[in-house]
C-alpha cells in the first residue's frame, strides 16, 4: 500500500493545546470550520497534514487516529485492517456541544461566555469518539439516529440502521444489511444479513477479548438474541437465544458440543427447546426469506 496523505481541519484547546478533533474532508479540500467555542477563544482551529505510511503501524497521535477513523467510515479500509492499538490513550475525552467541541472541564467556562449569546447550549455526548455523520456521510445508507453510529463505523451502501440500531468504530457491514441491534467494535456483518431489534454481538472491547466475530451473508440474528461466536452464511439465531463460545449445544442426534466448535459454520439454526430449555442446533438447507428489498433501496 502506498502512503496516504490527507489535510484536515483540527480543533485544539487553547489553554492546554490538546487536540479535540480533526475533520478530513473527502477530496482532500482545505475547508475550515467555525463555531461559537472558537469565536469565544476556548478552542482554536488550524489545518494539519497527516500521513498514513502503513496500516499495520500503530497510530502515533490523535490526528493519526482521526485519519484512520475517517478512512474506515469512507470505506477505504474494512474493519480490522487498520491498526488502532493505543487509540484510546491518544484521544482526549471531549464534550461534544452545540457550540463546538471542548474539554469537559471547560464546559462551565463556555456556559459563562455564552451568557450574552442567543444560544441554548446542548451537550449530546461526552466521549472520545464523535458521531460519524458530523464527519463522514456514507453513500446509499440510512441512519435513523445518528447519535448511535460512531466515527470509524464502516457502513456499506444499502445498509439501514434503525432507531435502536448501533454501530461502533472499527465495525460494520460489508453489504446491504438491516441493523436494529448492536454491532460492537471489531464485528463485521455480511451482505443481506439482519441484526434484529435489541440483538447484540460480542465485540473486542469491554471483555470481548481479541476474538473477532463475523456474521456471514444472508443471516438472521433474531430480536433480543446474541452471539459470542461467528456465523457462516445462511444462519439463524432464534429470537431471545444467546449463544456464547462456551454454550453447550445439542444436535438432533443427541451429540453435545461447545458452540465454539461451530464458530463460522454455515447453514445452521440455533434455538431453545421450548420444553426443556436446551440450546439446540439444527442444520438448514435453505436461506431465510431475506431482507425487504424496498427498505434497502437507499
XYZ file of N, CA, C and O in Angstrom, residues 105-261:
628
model
N -13.826 19.875 31.235
C -13.535 20.847 32.290
C -13.775 22.285 31.845
O -13.821 23.197 32.679
N -13.948 22.489 30.539
C -14.141 23.838 30.010
C -15.615 24.159 29.733
O -15.939 25.269 29.293
N -16.500 23.240 30.020
C -17.920 23.469 29.743
C -18.458 24.633 30.566
O -19.220 25.470 30.074
N -18.081 24.705 31.838
C -18.568 25.789 32.688
C -18.122 27.147 32.149
O -18.899 28.111 32.143
N -16.873 27.219 31.702
C -16.381 28.470 31.118
C -17.134 28.804 29.838
O -17.436 29.978 29.564
N -17.458 27.789 29.059
C -18.239 28.000 27.840
C -19.611 28.556 28.176
O -20.092 29.505 27.538
N -20.259 27.982 29.179
C -21.583 28.477 29.593
C -21.501 29.948 30.018
O -22.364 30.763 29.657
N -20.478 30.273 30.776
C -20.329 31.645 31.260
C -20.156 32.623 30.106
O -20.734 33.723 30.105
N -19.368 32.239 29.108
C -19.102 33.129 27.988
C -20.257 33.187 26.992
O -20.286 34.066 26.123
N -21.208 32.271 27.120
C -22.391 32.271 26.248
C -23.536 33.103 26.814
O -24.589 33.192 26.203
N -23.318 33.733 27.969
C -24.401 34.475 28.628
C -25.019 35.543 27.728
O -26.222 35.783 27.780
N -24.207 36.183 26.915
C -24.707 37.259 26.064
C -25.041 36.793 24.650
O -25.326 37.607 23.772
N -24.998 35.471 24.450
C -25.285 34.905 23.133
C -26.684 34.290 23.118
O -27.140 33.733 24.122
N -27.353 34.409 21.999
C -28.663 33.774 21.836
C -28.450 32.316 21.438
O -28.645 31.924 20.280
N -27.996 31.532 22.416
C -27.672 30.137 22.137
C -28.020 29.279 23.347
O -27.582 29.565 24.472
N -28.822 28.250 23.133
C -29.134 27.298 24.193
C -28.141 26.142 24.072
O -28.191 25.360 23.118
N -27.225 26.048 25.027
C -26.166 25.047 24.937
C -26.722 23.645 25.159
O -27.415 23.378 26.136
N -26.384 22.748 24.250
C -26.755 21.340 24.369
C -25.485 20.501 24.298
O -24.561 20.817 23.533
N -25.452 19.460 25.113
C -24.277 18.571 25.158
C -24.770 17.137 24.958
O -25.037 16.421 25.928
N -24.899 16.705 23.731
C -25.442 15.367 23.478
C -24.504 14.227 23.823
O -24.927 13.090 23.957
N -23.205 14.549 24.011
C -22.257 13.442 24.186
C -20.978 13.917 24.861
O -20.494 15.015 24.592
N -20.443 13.112 25.777
C -19.089 13.287 26.319
C -18.366 11.974 26.085
O -18.665 10.961 26.711
N -17.423 11.975 25.158
C -16.817 10.719 24.735
C -15.520 11.020 23.997
O -15.219 12.166 23.665
N -14.759 9.977 23.716
C -13.551 10.106 22.916
C -13.858 10.047 21.428
O -13.070 10.521 20.611
N -14.996 9.427 21.072
C -15.355 9.242 19.671
C -16.635 10.021 19.362
O -17.647 9.842 20.037
N -16.627 10.858 18.336
C -17.850 11.577 17.958
C -18.740 10.740 17.055
O -18.350 9.652 16.618
N -19.926 11.255 16.764
C -20.802 10.545 15.836
C -20.272 10.694 14.407
O -19.714 11.723 14.027
N -20.467 9.664 13.632
C -19.894 9.602 12.296
C -20.434 10.685 11.373
O -19.681 11.295 10.592
N -21.730 10.963 11.420
C -22.341 11.830 10.417
C -21.890 13.281 10.495
O -22.141 14.054 9.573
N -21.221 13.690 11.589
C -20.655 15.038 11.646
C -19.364 15.138 10.836
O -18.854 16.243 10.616
N -18.837 13.986 10.384
C -17.555 13.960 9.688
C -17.638 13.276 8.328
O -17.017 13.727 7.369
N -18.369 12.171 8.253
C -18.466 11.402 7.015
C -19.931 11.055 6.754
O -20.625 10.572 7.659
N -20.396 11.317 5.534
C -21.743 10.931 5.121
C -21.619 9.771 4.140
O -21.197 9.955 2.995
N -21.937 8.556 4.572
C -21.792 7.400 3.673
C -22.856 7.410 2.578
O -23.980 7.858 2.785
N -22.478 6.920 1.420
C -23.394 6.911 0.280
C -24.334 5.707 0.349
O -23.923 4.596 0.670
N -25.630 5.951 0.071
C -26.591 4.856 -0.006
C -26.902 4.203 1.312
O -27.234 3.009 1.356
N -26.818 4.958 2.411
C -27.050 4.416 3.755
C -28.126 5.229 4.455
O -28.173 6.456 4.322
N -28.995 4.553 5.208
C -29.987 5.230 6.045
C -29.609 5.039 7.511
O -29.308 3.935 7.947
N -29.630 6.134 8.263
C -29.330 6.091 9.696
C -30.424 6.859 10.418
O -30.516 8.083 10.297
N -31.258 6.158 11.174
C -32.405 6.795 11.812
C -31.996 7.687 12.978
O -32.617 8.724 13.215
N -30.971 7.300 13.741
C -30.497 8.079 14.882
C -28.980 8.164 14.797
O -28.272 7.219 15.143
N -28.484 9.316 14.337
C -27.046 9.465 14.077
C -26.212 9.350 15.341
O -25.025 9.015 15.270
N -26.791 9.607 16.518
C -26.033 9.506 17.762
C -25.565 8.080 18.041
O -24.675 7.863 18.860
N -26.143 7.098 17.357
C -25.855 5.709 17.648
C -24.847 5.084 16.674
O -24.659 3.871 16.657
N -24.205 5.943 15.874
C -23.167 5.458 14.951
C -21.916 6.292 15.159
O -21.903 7.498 14.911
N -20.844 5.660 15.630
C -19.592 6.362 15.926
C -18.740 6.544 14.682
O -18.783 5.724 13.750
N -17.946 7.620 14.669
C -16.952 7.785 13.620
C -16.025 6.566 13.638
O -15.557 6.144 14.692
N -15.768 6.028 12.462
C -14.999 4.790 12.355
C -15.867 3.600 12.051
O -15.360 2.510 11.788
N -17.192 3.799 12.057
C -18.107 2.742 11.617
C -17.992 2.590 10.102
O -17.787 3.571 9.378
N -18.131 1.367 9.624
C -17.990 1.032 8.204
C -19.353 0.527 7.725
O -19.727 -0.619 7.978
N -20.108 1.404 7.053
C -21.464 1.055 6.618
C -21.530 1.050 5.092
O -21.411 2.097 4.452
N -21.732 -0.136 4.520
C -21.748 -0.283 3.074
C -23.078 0.175 2.483
O -24.108 0.178 3.169
N -23.093 0.567 1.201
C -24.331 1.002 0.547
C -25.435 -0.049 0.678
O -25.180 -1.247 0.564
N -26.644 0.438 0.910
C -27.786 -0.454 1.091
C -28.075 -0.770 2.541
O -29.098 -1.377 2.850
N -27.196 -0.359 3.460
C -27.391 -0.626 4.883
C -28.409 0.348 5.474
O -28.397 1.537 5.154
N -29.278 -0.174 6.329
C -30.221 0.649 7.083
C -29.964 0.431 8.565
O -29.970 -0.705 9.037
N -29.723 1.515 9.299
C -29.562 1.462 10.751
C -30.805 2.092 11.363
O -31.022 3.296 11.238
N -31.632 1.277 12.006
C -32.883 1.772 12.573
C -32.613 2.517 13.883
O -31.490 2.596 14.366
N -33.679 3.081 14.490
C -33.549 3.981 15.631
C -32.777 3.380 16.805
O -32.025 4.074 17.480
N -32.953 2.099 17.082
C -32.257 1.464 18.195
C -31.021 0.708 17.745
O -30.340 0.086 18.549
N -30.707 0.774 16.460
C -29.502 0.137 15.965
C -28.271 0.916 16.401
O -28.319 2.128 16.617
N -27.142 0.219 16.548
C -25.893 0.854 16.981
C -24.729 0.229 16.220
O -24.709 -0.985 15.997
N -23.780 1.074 15.817
C -22.563 0.549 15.194
C -21.362 1.279 15.762
O -21.266 2.510 15.683
N -20.435 0.524 16.331
C -19.235 1.081 16.936
C -18.174 1.334 15.869
O -18.334 0.953 14.699
N -17.069 1.962 16.276
C -15.952 2.184 15.358
C -15.266 0.849 15.076
O -15.356 -0.099 15.848
N -14.588 0.773 13.928
C -13.877 -0.445 13.508
C -14.821 -1.642 13.455
O -14.468 -2.754 13.839
N -16.022 -1.400 12.978
C -17.042 -2.447 12.856
C -18.028 -2.000 11.788
O -18.049 -0.834 11.396
N -18.862 -2.941 11.317
C -19.885 -2.516 10.373
C -20.327 -3.592 9.414
O -20.219 -4.788 9.690
N -20.824 -3.143 8.266
C -21.436 -4.039 7.287
C -20.606 -4.099 6.013
O -19.978 -3.118 5.615
N -20.646 -5.255 5.368
C -19.902 -5.473 4.129
C -20.824 -5.504 2.927
O -20.391 -5.804 1.810
N -22.097 -5.197 3.138
C -23.090 -5.172 2.067
C -24.374 -4.589 2.605
O -24.402 -3.991 3.684
N -25.461 -4.759 1.863
C -26.762 -4.260 2.298
C -27.256 -5.076 3.487
O -27.447 -6.285 3.386
N -27.444 -4.421 4.619
C -27.856 -5.121 5.834
C -28.849 -4.276 6.624
O -28.864 -3.049 6.501
N -29.651 -4.936 7.453
C -30.562 -4.267 8.377
C -29.955 -4.329 9.768
O -29.613 -5.412 10.252
N -29.816 -3.160 10.413
C -29.224 -3.100 11.743
C -30.257 -2.519 12.705
O -30.506 -1.320 12.716
N -30.864 -3.390 13.498
C -31.804 -2.963 14.531
C -31.249 -3.243 15.923
O -31.840 -2.853 16.919
N -30.115 -3.931 15.975
C -29.452 -4.247 17.230
C -28.077 -3.620 17.281
O -27.819 -2.591 16.660
N -27.170 -4.259 18.018
C -25.862 -3.682 18.311
C -24.742 -4.403 17.572
O -24.580 -5.624 17.702
N -23.963 -3.632 16.807
C -22.750 -4.147 16.183
C -21.580 -3.592 16.977
O -21.257 -2.405 16.896
N -20.932 -4.428 17.774
C -19.850 -3.996 18.660
C -18.541 -3.861 17.899
O -18.409 -4.302 16.753
N -17.556 -3.246 18.552
C -16.255 -2.995 17.926
C -15.633 -4.283 17.409
O -15.636 -5.310 18.092
N -15.117 -4.234 16.202
C -14.443 -5.368 15.596
C -15.345 -6.289 14.793
O -14.861 -7.107 14.017
N -16.662 -6.172 14.958
C -17.608 -7.095 14.321
C -17.909 -6.655 12.886
O -18.088 -5.466 12.619
N -17.968 -7.623 11.975
C -18.396 -7.339 10.604
C -19.593 -8.204 10.262
O -19.692 -9.359 10.687
N -20.513 -7.622 9.494
C -21.763 -8.285 9.119
C -21.814 -8.387 7.600
O -21.648 -7.383 6.889
N -22.068 -9.587 7.104
C -22.067 -9.829 5.666
C -23.303 -9.328 4.960
O -24.314 -8.971 5.570
N -23.238 -9.330 3.644
C -24.312 -8.830 2.788
C -25.612 -9.604 3.006
O -25.613 -10.830 3.126
N -26.719 -8.863 3.082
C -28.031 -9.488 3.167
C -28.415 -9.997 4.534
O -29.400 -10.716 4.671
N -27.674 -9.617 5.572
C -27.964 -10.105 6.920
C -28.755 -9.079 7.726
O -28.706 -7.877 7.462
N -29.472 -9.569 8.738
C -30.356 -8.747 9.563
C -29.995 -8.939 11.031
O -30.032 -10.061 11.541
N -29.656 -7.822 11.702
C -29.396 -7.844 13.140
C -30.661 -7.334 13.818
O -30.967 -6.146 13.770
N -31.424 -8.240 14.422
C -32.753 -7.927 14.941
C -32.750 -6.948 16.098
O -31.714 -6.652 16.706
N -33.929 -6.443 16.428
C -34.086 -5.464 17.481
C -33.509 -5.929 18.809
O -33.817 -7.029 19.273
N -32.651 -5.105 19.420
C -32.008 -5.362 20.715
C -31.059 -6.552 20.696
O -30.588 -6.985 21.750
N -30.756 -7.103 19.521
C -29.769 -8.179 19.426
C -28.375 -7.601 19.645
O -28.120 -6.421 19.383
N -27.448 -8.427 20.140
C -26.093 -7.946 20.410
C -25.064 -8.956 19.937
O -25.321 -10.159 19.900
N -23.893 -8.423 19.583
C -22.794 -9.245 19.103
C -21.573 -8.891 19.928
O -21.193 -7.728 20.024
N -20.950 -9.872 20.544
C -19.805 -9.626 21.409
C -18.643 -9.075 20.597
O -18.261 -9.639 19.566
N -18.099 -7.932 21.047
C -17.013 -7.290 20.320
C -15.668 -7.510 20.973
O -15.509 -8.356 21.856
N -14.688 -6.703 20.549
C -13.323 -6.853 21.041
C -13.016 -5.884 22.181
O -11.880 -5.778 22.625
N -14.025 -5.148 22.662
C -13.859 -4.247 23.794
C -14.703 -4.734 24.966
O -15.613 -5.539 24.799
N -14.417 -4.215 26.169
C -15.233 -4.485 27.368
C -15.452 -5.964 27.610
O -16.587 -6.439 27.739
N -14.388 -6.723 27.617
C -14.485 -8.141 27.947
C -14.571 -9.061 26.758
O -14.546 -10.279 26.898
N -14.664 -8.490 25.550
C -14.764 -9.322 24.364
C -13.459 -9.961 23.956
O -13.435 -10.864 23.141
N -12.347 -9.467 24.526
C -11.047 -10.039 24.195
C -10.642 -9.724 22.771
O -11.023 -8.717 22.195
N -9.846 -10.605 22.180
C -9.339 -10.374 20.830
C -10.034 -11.240 19.788
O -9.670 -11.223 18.614
N -11.023 -12.008 20.186
C -11.762 -12.842 19.239
C -12.624 -11.954 18.345
O -13.512 -11.243 18.804
N -12.328 -11.939 17.055
C -13.065 -11.115 16.098
C -14.234 -11.923 15.558
O -14.053 -12.990 14.966
N -15.440 -11.414 15.779
C -16.642 -12.143 15.389
C -17.176 -11.620 14.065
O -17.250 -10.411 13.845
N -17.541 -12.557 13.199
C -18.070 -12.222 11.887
C -19.424 -12.890 11.696
O -19.618 -14.047 12.093
N -20.345 -12.151 11.127
C -21.624 -12.723 10.693
C -21.580 -12.803 9.176
O -21.272 -11.815 8.498
N -21.870 -13.965 8.648
C -21.793 -14.169 7.207
C -22.931 -13.543 6.445
O -23.656 -12.677 6.945
N -23.114 -13.976 5.229
C -24.155 -13.427 4.367
C -25.494 -14.136 4.604
O -25.545 -15.304 4.976
N -26.565 -13.366 4.418
C -27.942 -13.880 4.488
C -28.244 -14.552 5.831
O -28.877 -15.609 5.877
N -27.784 -13.923 6.909
C -28.051 -14.444 8.253
C -29.109 -13.595 8.948
O -29.314 -12.424 8.617
N -29.755 -14.205 9.933
C -30.734 -13.503 10.750
C -30.404 -13.727 12.217
O -30.393 -14.869 12.697
N -30.091 -12.636 12.906
C -29.902 -12.672 14.352
C -31.183 -12.109 14.953
O -31.449 -10.915 14.863
N -32.000 -12.970 15.525
C -33.342 -12.598 15.952
C -33.373 -11.540 17.035
O -32.375 -11.253 17.701
N -34.544 -10.959 17.237
C -34.728 -9.928 18.253
C -34.323 -10.444 19.628
O -34.648 -11.580 19.994
N -33.564 -9.623 20.368
C -33.093 -9.950 21.716
C -32.159 -11.160 21.759
O -31.907 -11.713 22.836
N -31.633 -11.561 20.613
C -30.671 -12.665 20.565
C -29.265 -12.107 20.684
O -29.044 -10.888 20.699
N -28.280 -12.990 20.770
C -26.896 -12.550 20.845
C -25.946 -13.679 20.541
O -26.295 -14.861 20.669
N -24.745 -13.328 20.126
C -23.746 -14.356 19.810
C -22.374 -13.943 20.321
O -22.030 -12.765 20.361
N -21.615 -14.952 20.718
C -20.221 -14.791 21.083
C -19.350 -15.659 20.205
O -18.193 -15.917 20.517
N -19.916 -16.143 19.088
C -19.187 -16.915 18.085
C -19.507 -16.326 16.715
O -20.456 -15.552 16.566
N -18.742 -16.704 15.726
C -19.023 -16.253 14.367
C -20.078 -17.137 13.723
O -20.228 -18.318 14.069
N -20.817 -16.556 12.788
C -21.780 -17.299 11.986
C -21.281 -17.348 10.551
O -20.754 -16.354 10.033
N -21.452 -18.487 9.915
C -21.167 -18.585 8.494
C -22.314 -17.974 7.697
O -23.024 -17.099 8.183
N -22.531 -18.437 6.490
C -23.630 -17.935 5.672
C -24.921 -18.691 5.984
O -24.900 -19.845 6.429
N -26.055 -18.046 5.730
C -27.381 -18.677 5.826
C -27.667 -19.269 7.208
O -28.188 -20.369 7.331
N -27.320 -18.517 8.241
C -27.580 -18.973 9.607
C -28.693 -18.146 10.247
O -28.907 -16.980 9.887
N -29.375 -18.749 11.222
C -30.397 -18.063 12.005
C -30.149 -18.350 13.478
O -29.873 -19.496 13.860
N -30.224 -17.291 14.290
C -30.242 -17.457 15.737
C -31.631 -17.000 16.183
O -32.020 -15.857 15.960
N -32.356 -17.906 16.785
C -33.744 -17.652 17.172
C -33.849 -16.456 18.113
O -32.956 -16.172 18.908
N -34.960 -15.731 18.032
C -35.204 -14.581 18.901
C -35.039 -14.979 20.369
O -35.522 -16.021 20.803
N -34.321 -14.148 21.121
C -34.133 -14.383 22.543
C -33.079 -15.403 22.898
O -32.854 -15.680 24.076
N -32.389 -15.942 21.915
C -31.398 -17.005 22.154
C -29.985 -16.415 22.125
O -29.587 -15.797 21.142
N -29.237 -16.583 23.217
C -27.865 -16.084 23.268
C -26.907 -17.266 23.228
O -26.979 -18.155 24.068
N -25.998 -17.245 22.243
C -25.046 -18.336 22.042
C -23.639 -17.814 22.336
O -23.079 -17.027 21.570
N -23.062 -18.219 23.465
C -21.694 -17.850 23.793
C -20.748 -18.962 23.355
O -21.177 -20.081 23.028
N -19.455 -18.671 23.372
C -18.469 -19.667 22.941
C -18.528 -20.924 23.791
O -18.305 -22.036 23.314
N -18.852 -20.776 25.086
C -18.879 -21.930 25.976
C -20.226 -22.601 26.098
O -20.368 -23.580 26.853
N -21.239 -22.125 25.364
C -22.571 -22.744 25.429
C -22.528 -24.190 24.954
O -21.836 -24.517 23.981
N -23.256 -25.046 25.661
C -23.359 -26.450 25.244
C -24.528 -26.578 24.279
O -25.663 -26.228 24.593
N -24.247 -27.057 23.076
C -25.240 -27.103 22.007
C -25.522 -28.556 21.638
O -24.605 -29.355 21.444
N -26.804 -28.885 21.524
C -27.223 -30.255 21.232
C -27.657 -30.398 19.774
O -28.466 -29.607 19.273
N -27.122 -31.427 19.098
C -27.515 -31.747 17.729
C -28.759 -32.634 17.743
O -29.093 -33.235 18.779
N -29.451 -32.774 16.607
C -30.635 -33.637 16.549
C -30.373 -35.083 16.954
O -31.273 -35.768 17.460
N -29.133 -35.563 16.762
C -28.812 -36.951 17.118
C -28.395 -37.098 18.580
O -28.007 -38.184 19.013
N -28.461 -36.005 19.345
C -28.115 -36.061 20.756
C -26.684 -35.672 21.079
O -26.335 -35.517 22.252
N -25.844 -35.523 20.065
C -24.459 -35.127 20.300
C -24.410 -33.718 20.886
O -25.160 -32.835 20.466
N -23.528 -33.497 21.861
C -23.400 -32.194 22.511
C -21.977 -31.669 22.316
O -21.002 -32.381 22.565
N -21.864 -30.405 21.849
C -20.559 -29.786 21.651
C -20.591 -28.363 22.203
O -21.663 -27.793 22.436
N -19.414 -27.788 22.417
C -19.347 -26.371 22.742
C -19.608 -25.559 21.475
O -19.149 -25.920 20.385
N -20.310 -24.450 21.617
C -20.648 -23.628 20.459
C -19.401 -23.146 19.727
O -19.437 -22.929 18.507
N -18.297 -22.977 20.441
C -17.063 -22.531 19.818
C -16.648 -23.443 18.670
O -16.076 -22.982 17.677
N -16.954 -24.747 18.800
C -16.605 -25.701 17.755
C -17.390 -25.455 16.468
O -17.014 -25.936 15.399
